[in-house]
Structure formats: C-alpha cells, structure tokens
C-alpha cells in the first residue's frame, strides 16, 4: 500500500487576480489583506494570477505584502510573463521584448536570450510597456513581418487605476497587430498557457476564481469549470456591465466580502 502523505488538506482553492482585486496601482483595495489572511487561515490555498507582465512573481508577492499586509510568497504568484515564455516551448531565442521587467526576468529564469535586433529575433514578446516608444513599436513590427513569432502576454484592453482605466497591454498588442497584419499567440488569462501553470498550483478541491475583468478572469473560470466571482473594485463598476456570455456565478462588492460568502 502507498504510504499516506500527511499533507495539510486544503478545503478549496482561491485563484485571485491582482490589479483591480487586491490593489489599484499603489493603493490596496480596502479589506483585501484581512480577507486573504482569513481565507488562508480557514484552509484555502490562495494563488494569485495576474496578466500584468511588468513584475516578476517575487516582486508581485512583495507588493501584495507591502500594500495589504498579507504575507504573500513568490510560489503563490502566477504571471502572464512566465506563461508567455512557456509558449516558446524550450526555444532559447533570441527574443525581442516590448514590455516590462517581468518578461525579461521570466526569460532569464528559462535561459531565453534577448535581442535588440529585429532581424535576429525568433519571437517578439509583447506586454504592458510603460516606456512605449515608436522605435520599439517599429522594431517589433519589423521582426514579426520578418517571420518572428508574435507572442502577447495578454490582451487586456485597459489597466485599472484609482484615476480610471489606463491603456493595457492589449492596446500595444493591437498596434502591432494592425501594423503587421499578424494575429498574436496569447499566453495570459483566459488562454491555455497560463491555465496550465495555474493547474500546477492547485490542490485537490473546488476552485473559486476571483477577478474584476469578465473577458479574462470570468472567461477562464468558465472554460475550466471553476466557480467565477466578480468583484466590483476594478474594471467593472456595476454588475449590469457584464455581457451574458461572461455572467459570473457570484458577484461581490469586493474581495473583502469573499470569506463570508464562502462560509454560506
Ligand atoms: Mg484585474
């Protein structure tokens, strides 16, 4: 008989988005830290899944801890930059990057080289680029027109902040798509690459996906058969803004309300 491993049984998994759910830019969502701590103590396995590719998992964990007080760990964070690198399927590049440090760090971990030369790139990885310039946009398009793969970390149209919705990675991906005439391969929510990484993090038991963006967070939950929870602290302010195809299983005002909702 196989020995029974005495692992701490999880009563379920909470797959939690970051921007618009846990924090907005540099401000925590009120009550988020307390709710995460409560869920953790109740025995839920908490995994943070972000389409934001500007930070590495360890940087996201530090940000969660600093902003909310919940002591998130690097191993709890799954990001679209890591998912984008898995789409390379072991190819070590070189890759032209239009995006932030999170992509470069994920490439470094996987041993993927970077190039500034559009003629040398075997792939272009595009994410949210807060230093966007015409020169990089041009080089990304030249690389893709020259035959490099076009990989997008995600296509979120916007980025929720306390000041409103800023342009997201999808706005940059769209610019390249228009100029190159090529469709991107997309890694982040709701697509397969990031779902595979999430499944590696799950413990046995039910899965609740908590997110603010219907076409990524809620769509992913639906594809996987997980329970979707929409919070109204990010890109959607009212439940009636959600299209029927993305209708969530549960709508909460904020992440702060999740522990109580899961008890009932
Ligand atoms: Mg979000």
PDB file of C-alpha atoms and ligand atoms in Angstrom:
ATOM      1  CA  UNK A   1       0.000   0.000   0.000  1.00  0.00           C
ATOM      2  CA  UNK A   2       1.198   3.513  -0.775  1.00  0.00           C
ATOM      3  CA  UNK A   3       2.077   5.477   2.340  1.00  0.00           C
ATOM      4  CA  UNK A   4      -0.363   8.272   3.043  1.00  0.00           C
ATOM      5  CA  UNK A   5       1.341  11.660   2.896  1.00  0.00           C
ATOM      6  CA  UNK A   6       0.095  13.785   5.755  1.00  0.00           C
ATOM      7  CA  UNK A   7      -0.261  16.988   3.755  1.00  0.00           C
ATOM      8  CA  UNK A   8      -2.388  19.759   5.180  1.00  0.00           C
ATOM      9  CA  UNK A   9      -5.691  19.248   3.341  1.00  0.00           C
ATOM     10  CA  UNK A  10      -6.955  22.352   1.573  1.00  0.00           C
ATOM     11  CA  UNK A  11     -10.691  22.943   1.720  1.00  0.00           C
ATOM     12  CA  UNK A  12     -10.516  24.629  -1.640  1.00  0.00           C
ATOM     13  CA  UNK A  13      -8.546  26.924  -3.901  1.00  0.00           C
ATOM     14  CA  UNK A  14      -8.927  30.650  -4.315  1.00  0.00           C
ATOM     15  CA  UNK A  15      -7.402  31.865  -7.585  1.00  0.00           C
ATOM     16  CA  UNK A  16      -7.179  35.603  -7.129  1.00  0.00           C
ATOM     17  CA  UNK A  17      -6.428  38.284  -9.716  1.00  0.00           C
ATOM     18  CA  UNK A  18      -4.305  41.259  -8.575  1.00  0.00           C
ATOM     19  CA  UNK A  19      -4.931  44.579 -10.393  1.00  0.00           C
ATOM     20  CA  UNK A  20      -8.468  45.704  -9.619  1.00  0.00           C
ATOM     21  CA  UNK A  21      -8.985  42.982  -6.987  1.00  0.00           C
ATOM     22  CA  UNK A  22      -6.162  43.182  -4.414  1.00  0.00           C
ATOM     23  CA  UNK A  23      -4.882  46.640  -5.325  1.00  0.00           C
ATOM     24  CA  UNK A  24      -5.234  49.529  -7.763  1.00  0.00           C
ATOM     25  CA  UNK A  25      -1.827  50.890  -8.791  1.00  0.00           C
ATOM     26  CA  UNK A  26      -0.222  51.666  -5.404  1.00  0.00           C
ATOM     27  CA  UNK A  27      -3.392  51.501  -3.293  1.00  0.00           C
ATOM     28  CA  UNK A  28      -4.780  48.380  -1.619  1.00  0.00           C
ATOM     29  CA  UNK A  29      -8.441  47.509  -2.042  1.00  0.00           C
ATOM     30  CA  UNK A  30      -9.840  48.148   1.456  1.00  0.00           C
ATOM     31  CA  UNK A  31     -10.123  44.911   3.435  1.00  0.00           C
ATOM     32  CA  UNK A  32      -8.160  42.830   0.901  1.00  0.00           C
ATOM     33  CA  UNK A  33      -5.323  41.913   3.267  1.00  0.00           C
ATOM     34  CA  UNK A  34      -7.690  40.876   6.042  1.00  0.00           C
ATOM     35  CA  UNK A  35      -9.738  38.747   3.662  1.00  0.00           C
ATOM     36  CA  UNK A  36      -6.669  36.973   2.253  1.00  0.00           C
ATOM     37  CA  UNK A  37      -5.412  36.222   5.762  1.00  0.00           C
ATOM     38  CA  UNK A  38      -8.832  34.910   6.772  1.00  0.00           C
ATOM     39  CA  UNK A  39      -9.036  32.636   3.713  1.00  0.00           C
ATOM     40  CA  UNK A  40      -5.517  31.357   4.341  1.00  0.00           C
ATOM     41  CA  UNK A  41      -6.280  30.605   7.990  1.00  0.00           C
ATOM     42  CA  UNK A  42      -9.530  28.883   7.029  1.00  0.00           C
ATOM     43  CA  UNK A  43      -7.512  26.426   4.912  1.00  0.00           C
ATOM     44  CA  UNK A  44      -7.949  27.752   1.385  1.00  0.00           C
ATOM     45  CA  UNK A  45      -4.948  27.530  -0.938  1.00  0.00           C
ATOM     46  CA  UNK A  46      -4.565  31.065  -2.289  1.00  0.00           C
ATOM     47  CA  UNK A  47      -2.911  31.551  -5.698  1.00  0.00           C
ATOM     48  CA  UNK A  48      -2.501  34.969  -7.271  1.00  0.00           C
ATOM     49  CA  UNK A  49      -2.828  35.020 -11.052  1.00  0.00           C
ATOM     50  CA  UNK A  50      -2.053  38.201 -12.935  1.00  0.00           C
ATOM     51  CA  UNK A  51      -1.997  39.140 -16.593  1.00  0.00           C
ATOM     52  CA  UNK A  52       0.277  42.036 -15.626  1.00  0.00           C
ATOM     53  CA  UNK A  53       3.726  41.165 -17.019  1.00  0.00           C
ATOM     54  CA  UNK A  54       5.615  44.156 -15.646  1.00  0.00           C
ATOM     55  CA  UNK A  55       6.681  42.411 -12.412  1.00  0.00           C
ATOM     56  CA  UNK A  56       8.236  39.066 -11.521  1.00  0.00           C
ATOM     57  CA  UNK A  57       6.402  36.726  -9.112  1.00  0.00           C
ATOM     58  CA  UNK A  58       8.681  37.732  -6.229  1.00  0.00           C
ATOM     59  CA  UNK A  59       8.064  41.433  -6.947  1.00  0.00           C
ATOM     60  CA  UNK A  60       4.305  40.842  -7.030  1.00  0.00           C
ATOM     61  CA  UNK A  61       4.489  38.932  -3.735  1.00  0.00           C
ATOM     62  CA  UNK A  62       6.400  41.786  -2.114  1.00  0.00           C
ATOM     63  CA  UNK A  63       3.894  44.289  -3.495  1.00  0.00           C
ATOM     64  CA  UNK A  64       0.932  42.317  -2.107  1.00  0.00           C
ATOM     65  CA  UNK A  65       2.601  42.098   1.298  1.00  0.00           C
ATOM     66  CA  UNK A  66       3.593  45.761   1.403  1.00  0.00           C
ATOM     67  CA  UNK A  67       0.236  47.100   0.251  1.00  0.00           C
ATOM     68  CA  UNK A  68      -2.143  44.749   2.075  1.00  0.00           C
ATOM     69  CA  UNK A  69      -0.203  43.187   4.943  1.00  0.00           C
ATOM     70  CA  UNK A  70      -0.948  39.638   3.715  1.00  0.00           C
ATOM     71  CA  UNK A  71       2.428  37.829   3.612  1.00  0.00           C
ATOM     72  CA  UNK A  72       2.209  36.543   0.026  1.00  0.00           C
ATOM     73  CA  UNK A  73       5.013  34.242  -1.128  1.00  0.00           C
ATOM     74  CA  UNK A  74       6.662  34.053  -4.539  1.00  0.00           C
ATOM     75  CA  UNK A  75       5.398  30.484  -5.097  1.00  0.00           C
ATOM     76  CA  UNK A  76       1.799  31.724  -4.782  1.00  0.00           C
ATOM     77  CA  UNK A  77       2.081  34.008  -7.835  1.00  0.00           C
ATOM     78  CA  UNK A  78       1.473  33.019 -11.468  1.00  0.00           C
ATOM     79  CA  UNK A  79       2.011  35.658 -14.148  1.00  0.00           C
ATOM     80  CA  UNK A  80       1.453  36.067 -17.874  1.00  0.00           C
ATOM     81  CA  UNK A  81       5.171  36.724 -18.448  1.00  0.00           C
ATOM     82  CA  UNK A  82       6.017  33.184 -17.271  1.00  0.00           C
ATOM     83  CA  UNK A  83       3.143  31.828 -19.357  1.00  0.00           C
ATOM     84  CA  UNK A  84       4.416  33.685 -22.442  1.00  0.00           C
ATOM     85  CA  UNK A  85       7.850  32.118 -22.029  1.00  0.00           C
ATOM     86  CA  UNK A  86       6.309  28.626 -21.879  1.00  0.00           C
ATOM     87  CA  UNK A  87       4.869  29.291 -25.360  1.00  0.00           C
ATOM     88  CA  UNK A  88       8.465  29.316 -26.643  1.00  0.00           C
ATOM     89  CA  UNK A  89       8.449  25.586 -25.900  1.00  0.00           C
ATOM     90  CA  UNK A  90      12.111  25.446 -24.918  1.00  0.00           C
ATOM     91  CA  UNK A  91      13.347  27.750 -27.710  1.00  0.00           C
ATOM     92  CA  UNK A  92      16.101  29.897 -26.177  1.00  0.00           C
ATOM     93  CA  UNK A  93      15.628  32.818 -28.564  1.00  0.00           C
ATOM     94  CA  UNK A  94      16.812  35.387 -29.075  1.00  0.00           C
ATOM     95  CA  UNK A  95      13.594  37.272 -28.343  1.00  0.00           C
ATOM     96  CA  UNK A  96      12.735  40.930 -28.912  1.00  0.00           C
ATOM     97  CA  UNK A  97      10.846  42.313 -25.897  1.00  0.00           C
ATOM     98  CA  UNK A  98       8.321  45.108 -25.912  1.00  0.00           C
ATOM     99  CA  UNK A  99       7.252  45.212 -22.296  1.00  0.00           C
ATOM    100  CA  UNK A 100       8.468  45.408 -18.734  1.00  0.00           C
ATOM    101  CA  UNK A 101      10.979  43.795 -16.426  1.00  0.00           C
ATOM    102  CA  UNK A 102       8.689  40.870 -15.628  1.00  0.00           C
ATOM    103  CA  UNK A 103       9.111  39.479 -19.156  1.00  0.00           C
ATOM    104  CA  UNK A 104      12.896  39.812 -19.075  1.00  0.00           C
ATOM    105  CA  UNK A 105      13.066  38.119 -15.673  1.00  0.00           C
ATOM    106  CA  UNK A 106      10.876  35.221 -16.818  1.00  0.00           C
ATOM    107  CA  UNK A 107      13.118  34.825 -19.886  1.00  0.00           C
ATOM    108  CA  UNK A 108      16.247  34.849 -17.728  1.00  0.00           C
ATOM    109  CA  UNK A 109      14.829  32.116 -15.476  1.00  0.00           C
ATOM    110  CA  UNK A 110      14.129  29.972 -18.566  1.00  0.00           C
ATOM    111  CA  UNK A 111      17.513  30.715 -20.192  1.00  0.00           C
ATOM    112  CA  UNK A 112      15.991  32.673 -23.087  1.00  0.00           C
ATOM    113  CA  UNK A 113      18.239  35.309 -24.680  1.00  0.00           C
ATOM    114  CA  UNK A 114      17.106  38.824 -25.574  1.00  0.00           C
ATOM    115  CA  UNK A 115      17.978  40.759 -28.713  1.00  0.00           C
ATOM    116  CA  UNK A 116      17.521  44.376 -29.731  1.00  0.00           C
ATOM    117  CA  UNK A 117      17.933  43.394 -33.379  1.00  0.00           C
ATOM    118  CA  UNK A 118      14.586  42.834 -35.122  1.00  0.00           C
ATOM    119  CA  UNK A 119      16.368  40.866 -37.843  1.00  0.00           C
ATOM    120  CA  UNK A 120      17.770  38.364 -35.330  1.00  0.00           C
ATOM    121  CA  UNK A 121      14.628  37.780 -33.215  1.00  0.00           C
ATOM    122  CA  UNK A 122      12.906  34.392 -33.461  1.00  0.00           C
ATOM    123  CA  UNK A 123       9.997  35.759 -31.444  1.00  0.00           C
ATOM    124  CA  UNK A 124       8.612  39.032 -30.139  1.00  0.00           C
ATOM    125  CA  UNK A 125       7.043  39.025 -26.682  1.00  0.00           C
ATOM    126  CA  UNK A 126       4.718  41.964 -26.045  1.00  0.00           C
ATOM    127  CA  UNK A 127       3.275  43.032 -22.717  1.00  0.00           C
ATOM    128  CA  UNK A 128       2.349  46.239 -20.932  1.00  0.00           C
ATOM    129  CA  UNK A 129       5.153  48.650 -21.836  1.00  0.00           C
ATOM    130  CA  UNK A 130       5.037  51.790 -19.728  1.00  0.00           C
ATOM    131  CA  UNK A 131       8.021  53.198 -21.661  1.00  0.00           C
ATOM    132  CA  UNK A 132       6.362  52.613 -25.038  1.00  0.00           C
ATOM    133  CA  UNK A 133       8.155  54.320 -27.919  1.00  0.00           C
ATOM    134  CA  UNK A 134       7.662  54.479 -31.668  1.00  0.00           C
ATOM    135  CA  UNK A 135      11.133  52.983 -32.183  1.00  0.00           C
ATOM    136  CA  UNK A 136      10.326  49.812 -30.243  1.00  0.00           C
ATOM    137  CA  UNK A 137       6.907  49.515 -31.822  1.00  0.00           C
ATOM    138  CA  UNK A 138       8.546  49.782 -35.250  1.00  0.00           C
ATOM    139  CA  UNK A 139      11.202  47.175 -34.427  1.00  0.00           C
ATOM    140  CA  UNK A 140       8.612  44.757 -33.042  1.00  0.00           C
ATOM    141  CA  UNK A 141       6.615  45.075 -36.268  1.00  0.00           C
ATOM    142  CA  UNK A 142       9.735  44.649 -38.423  1.00  0.00           C
ATOM    143  CA  UNK A 143      10.687  41.479 -36.520  1.00  0.00           C
ATOM    144  CA  UNK A 144       7.204  39.972 -36.935  1.00  0.00           C
ATOM    145  CA  UNK A 145       6.999  40.969 -40.596  1.00  0.00           C
ATOM    146  CA  UNK A 146      10.379  39.266 -40.971  1.00  0.00           C
ATOM    147  CA  UNK A 147       8.993  35.979 -39.630  1.00  0.00           C
ATOM    148  CA  UNK A 148       9.423  36.180 -35.833  1.00  0.00           C
ATOM    149  CA  UNK A 149       6.602  34.686 -33.744  1.00  0.00           C
ATOM    150  CA  UNK A 150       4.234  37.254 -32.237  1.00  0.00           C
ATOM    151  CA  UNK A 151       3.553  36.323 -28.596  1.00  0.00           C
ATOM    152  CA  UNK A 152       1.389  38.533 -26.366  1.00  0.00           C
ATOM    153  CA  UNK A 153       1.490  38.157 -22.595  1.00  0.00           C
ATOM    154  CA  UNK A 154      -2.155  39.243 -22.565  1.00  0.00           C
ATOM    155  CA  UNK A 155      -4.653  41.404 -24.396  1.00  0.00           C
ATOM    156  CA  UNK A 156      -6.295  43.280 -21.510  1.00  0.00           C
ATOM    157  CA  UNK A 157      -7.546  46.469 -23.136  1.00  0.00           C
ATOM    158  CA  UNK A 158      -7.127  48.547 -20.004  1.00  0.00           C
ATOM    159  CA  UNK A 159      -5.283  48.787 -16.719  1.00  0.00           C
ATOM    160  CA  UNK A 160      -7.415  49.823 -13.713  1.00  0.00           C
ATOM    161  CA  UNK A 161      -6.034  52.618 -11.511  1.00  0.00           C
ATOM    162  CA  UNK A 162      -7.560  54.920  -8.887  1.00  0.00           C
ATOM    163  CA  UNK A 163      -7.674  57.598 -11.646  1.00  0.00           C
ATOM    164  CA  UNK A 164      -9.599  55.397 -14.070  1.00  0.00           C
ATOM    165  CA  UNK A 165      -8.731  52.934 -16.825  1.00  0.00           C
ATOM    166  CA  UNK A 166      -5.291  53.381 -18.416  1.00  0.00           C
ATOM    167  CA  UNK A 167      -4.251  51.650 -21.674  1.00  0.00           C
ATOM    168  CA  UNK A 168      -3.370  47.993 -21.064  1.00  0.00           C
ATOM    169  CA  UNK A 169      -1.105  45.534 -22.868  1.00  0.00           C
ATOM    170  CA  UNK A 170      -3.918  44.866 -25.336  1.00  0.00           C
ATOM    171  CA  UNK A 171      -3.615  48.405 -26.656  1.00  0.00           C
ATOM    172  CA  UNK A 172       0.050  47.790 -27.508  1.00  0.00           C
ATOM    173  CA  UNK A 173      -0.634  44.329 -28.924  1.00  0.00           C
ATOM    174  CA  UNK A 174      -3.355  45.852 -31.118  1.00  0.00           C
ATOM    175  CA  UNK A 175      -0.948  48.436 -32.533  1.00  0.00           C
ATOM    176  CA  UNK A 176       1.476  45.683 -33.579  1.00  0.00           C
ATOM    177  CA  UNK A 177      -1.337  43.516 -34.908  1.00  0.00           C
ATOM    178  CA  UNK A 178      -2.651  46.346 -37.076  1.00  0.00           C
ATOM    179  CA  UNK A 179       0.793  47.208 -38.448  1.00  0.00           C
ATOM    180  CA  UNK A 180       1.949  43.610 -39.014  1.00  0.00           C
ATOM    181  CA  UNK A 181      -1.307  42.042 -40.148  1.00  0.00           C
ATOM    182  CA  UNK A 182      -0.493  39.072 -37.885  1.00  0.00           C
ATOM    183  CA  UNK A 183      -2.607  37.663 -35.028  1.00  0.00           C
ATOM    184  CA  UNK A 184      -0.746  37.157 -31.743  1.00  0.00           C
ATOM    185  CA  UNK A 185      -0.455  33.944 -29.773  1.00  0.00           C
ATOM    186  CA  UNK A 186      -1.780  34.951 -26.349  1.00  0.00           C
ATOM    187  CA  UNK A 187      -0.438  33.481 -23.092  1.00  0.00           C
ATOM    188  CA  UNK A 188      -2.435  35.099 -20.283  1.00  0.00           C
ATOM    189  CA  UNK A 189      -5.965  34.658 -18.964  1.00  0.00           C
ATOM    190  CA  UNK A 190      -8.168  33.153 -20.331  1.00  0.00           C
ATOM    191  CA  UNK A 191      -5.744  31.235 -22.585  1.00  0.00           C
ATOM    192  CA  UNK A 192      -4.250  27.767 -22.279  1.00  0.00           C
ATOM    193  CA  UNK A 193      -0.640  28.661 -21.361  1.00  0.00           C
ATOM    194  CA  UNK A 194      -1.489  30.377 -18.083  1.00  0.00           C
ATOM    195  CA  UNK A 195      -4.253  27.875 -17.270  1.00  0.00           C
ATOM    196  CA  UNK A 196      -1.664  25.095 -17.403  1.00  0.00           C
ATOM    197  CA  UNK A 197       0.569  26.983 -14.949  1.00  0.00           C
ATOM    198  CA  UNK A 198      -2.396  27.567 -12.618  1.00  0.00           C
ATOM    199  CA  UNK A 199      -3.351  23.886 -12.639  1.00  0.00           C
ATOM    200  CA  UNK A 200       0.168  23.037 -11.424  1.00  0.00           C
ATOM    201  CA  UNK A 201      -0.538  25.219  -8.350  1.00  0.00           C
ATOM    202  CA  UNK A 202      -3.952  23.805  -7.448  1.00  0.00           C
ATOM    203  CA  UNK A 203      -4.566  21.447  -4.571  1.00  0.00           C
ATOM    204  CA  UNK A 204      -7.434  18.964  -4.683  1.00  0.00           C
ATOM    205  CA  UNK A 205     -10.816  20.540  -4.076  1.00  0.00           C
ATOM    206  CA  UNK A 206     -13.059  23.183  -5.579  1.00  0.00           C
ATOM    207  CA  UNK A 207     -11.695  26.334  -7.260  1.00  0.00           C
ATOM    208  CA  UNK A 208     -13.016  29.859  -6.948  1.00  0.00           C
ATOM    209  CA  UNK A 209     -11.676  32.422  -9.413  1.00  0.00           C
ATOM    210  CA  UNK A 210     -11.904  35.999  -8.149  1.00  0.00           C
ATOM    211  CA  UNK A 211     -11.477  38.722 -10.744  1.00  0.00           C
ATOM    212  CA  UNK A 212     -12.581  42.106 -11.980  1.00  0.00           C
ATOM    213  CA  UNK A 213     -12.376  41.530 -15.758  1.00  0.00           C
ATOM    214  CA  UNK A 214     -15.111  39.434 -17.404  1.00  0.00           C
ATOM    215  CA  UNK A 215     -13.290  38.555 -20.651  1.00  0.00           C
ATOM    216  CA  UNK A 216     -10.195  37.257 -18.829  1.00  0.00           C
ATOM    217  CA  UNK A 217     -10.963  36.188 -15.244  1.00  0.00           C
ATOM    218  CA  UNK A 218     -14.561  35.072 -15.688  1.00  0.00           C
ATOM    219  CA  UNK A 219     -13.951  33.559 -19.134  1.00  0.00           C
ATOM    220  CA  UNK A 220     -11.093  31.476 -17.755  1.00  0.00           C
ATOM    221  CA  UNK A 221     -13.248  30.146 -14.920  1.00  0.00           C
ATOM    222  CA  UNK A 222     -15.947  29.175 -17.385  1.00  0.00           C
ATOM    223  CA  UNK A 223     -13.516  27.308 -19.681  1.00  0.00           C
ATOM    224  CA  UNK A 224     -12.142  25.294 -16.737  1.00  0.00           C
ATOM    225  CA  UNK A 225     -15.453  24.735 -14.982  1.00  0.00           C
ATOM    226  CA  UNK A 226     -14.294  26.707 -11.938  1.00  0.00           C
ATOM    227  CA  UNK A 227     -16.629  28.941  -9.913  1.00  0.00           C
ATOM    228  CA  UNK A 228     -16.359  32.577 -11.008  1.00  0.00           C
ATOM    229  CA  UNK A 229     -16.585  35.502  -8.617  1.00  0.00           C
ATOM    230  CA  UNK A 230     -16.769  39.047  -9.993  1.00  0.00           C
ATOM    231  CA  UNK A 231     -15.669  41.891  -7.725  1.00  0.00           C
ATOM    232  CA  UNK A 232     -16.681  45.463  -8.499  1.00  0.00           C
ATOM    233  CA  UNK A 233     -13.437  47.178  -7.442  1.00  0.00           C
ATOM    234  CA  UNK A 234     -11.718  47.159 -10.859  1.00  0.00           C
ATOM    235  CA  UNK A 235     -12.745  47.490 -14.492  1.00  0.00           C
ATOM    236  CA  UNK A 236     -16.450  46.787 -13.883  1.00  0.00           C
ATOM    237  CA  UNK A 237     -18.341  49.072 -11.530  1.00  0.00           C
ATOM    238  CA  UNK A 238     -21.815  47.572 -11.954  1.00  0.00           C
ATOM    239  CA  UNK A 239     -22.993  44.019 -12.484  1.00  0.00           C
ATOM    240  CA  UNK A 240     -25.156  45.073 -15.433  1.00  0.00           C
ATOM    241  CA  UNK A 241     -21.998  45.956 -17.424  1.00  0.00           C
ATOM    242  CA  UNK A 242     -21.196  42.222 -17.763  1.00  0.00           C
ATOM    243  CA  UNK A 243     -22.208  40.555 -21.034  1.00  0.00           C
ATOM    244  CA  UNK A 244     -24.385  37.451 -20.720  1.00  0.00           C
ATOM    245  CA  UNK A 245     -21.627  35.162 -22.041  1.00  0.00           C
ATOM    246  CA  UNK A 246     -19.417  36.096 -19.056  1.00  0.00           C
ATOM    247  CA  UNK A 247     -22.096  36.093 -16.353  1.00  0.00           C
ATOM    248  CA  UNK A 248     -20.352  35.145 -13.073  1.00  0.00           C
ATOM    249  CA  UNK A 249     -21.531  32.593 -10.528  1.00  0.00           C
ATOM    250  CA  UNK A 250     -21.229  35.178  -7.771  1.00  0.00           C
ATOM    251  CA  UNK A 251     -20.906  38.979  -7.644  1.00  0.00           C
ATOM    252  CA  UNK A 252     -19.318  40.674  -4.646  1.00  0.00           C
ATOM    253  CA  UNK A 253     -18.694  44.317  -3.877  1.00  0.00           C
ATOM    254  CA  UNK A 254     -15.057  43.492  -3.104  1.00  0.00           C
ATOM    255  CA  UNK A 255     -12.548  40.785  -2.155  1.00  0.00           C
ATOM    256  CA  UNK A 256     -13.224  41.804   1.449  1.00  0.00           C
ATOM    257  CA  UNK A 257     -16.616  40.078   1.196  1.00  0.00           C
ATOM    258  CA  UNK A 258     -15.277  36.712  -0.028  1.00  0.00           C
ATOM    259  CA  UNK A 259     -14.595  34.922   3.301  1.00  0.00           C
ATOM    260  CA  UNK A 260     -18.166  35.473   4.445  1.00  0.00           C
ATOM    261  CA  UNK A 261     -19.560  34.477   1.029  1.00  0.00           C
ATOM    262  CA  UNK A 262     -17.628  31.182   1.088  1.00  0.00           C
ATOM    263  CA  UNK A 263     -18.997  30.348   4.539  1.00  0.00           C
ATOM    264  CA  UNK A 264     -22.573  30.482   3.363  1.00  0.00           C
TER     265      UNK A 264
HETATM  266 MG1  LIG B   1      -7.730  42.616 -12.835  1.00  0.00          MG
END
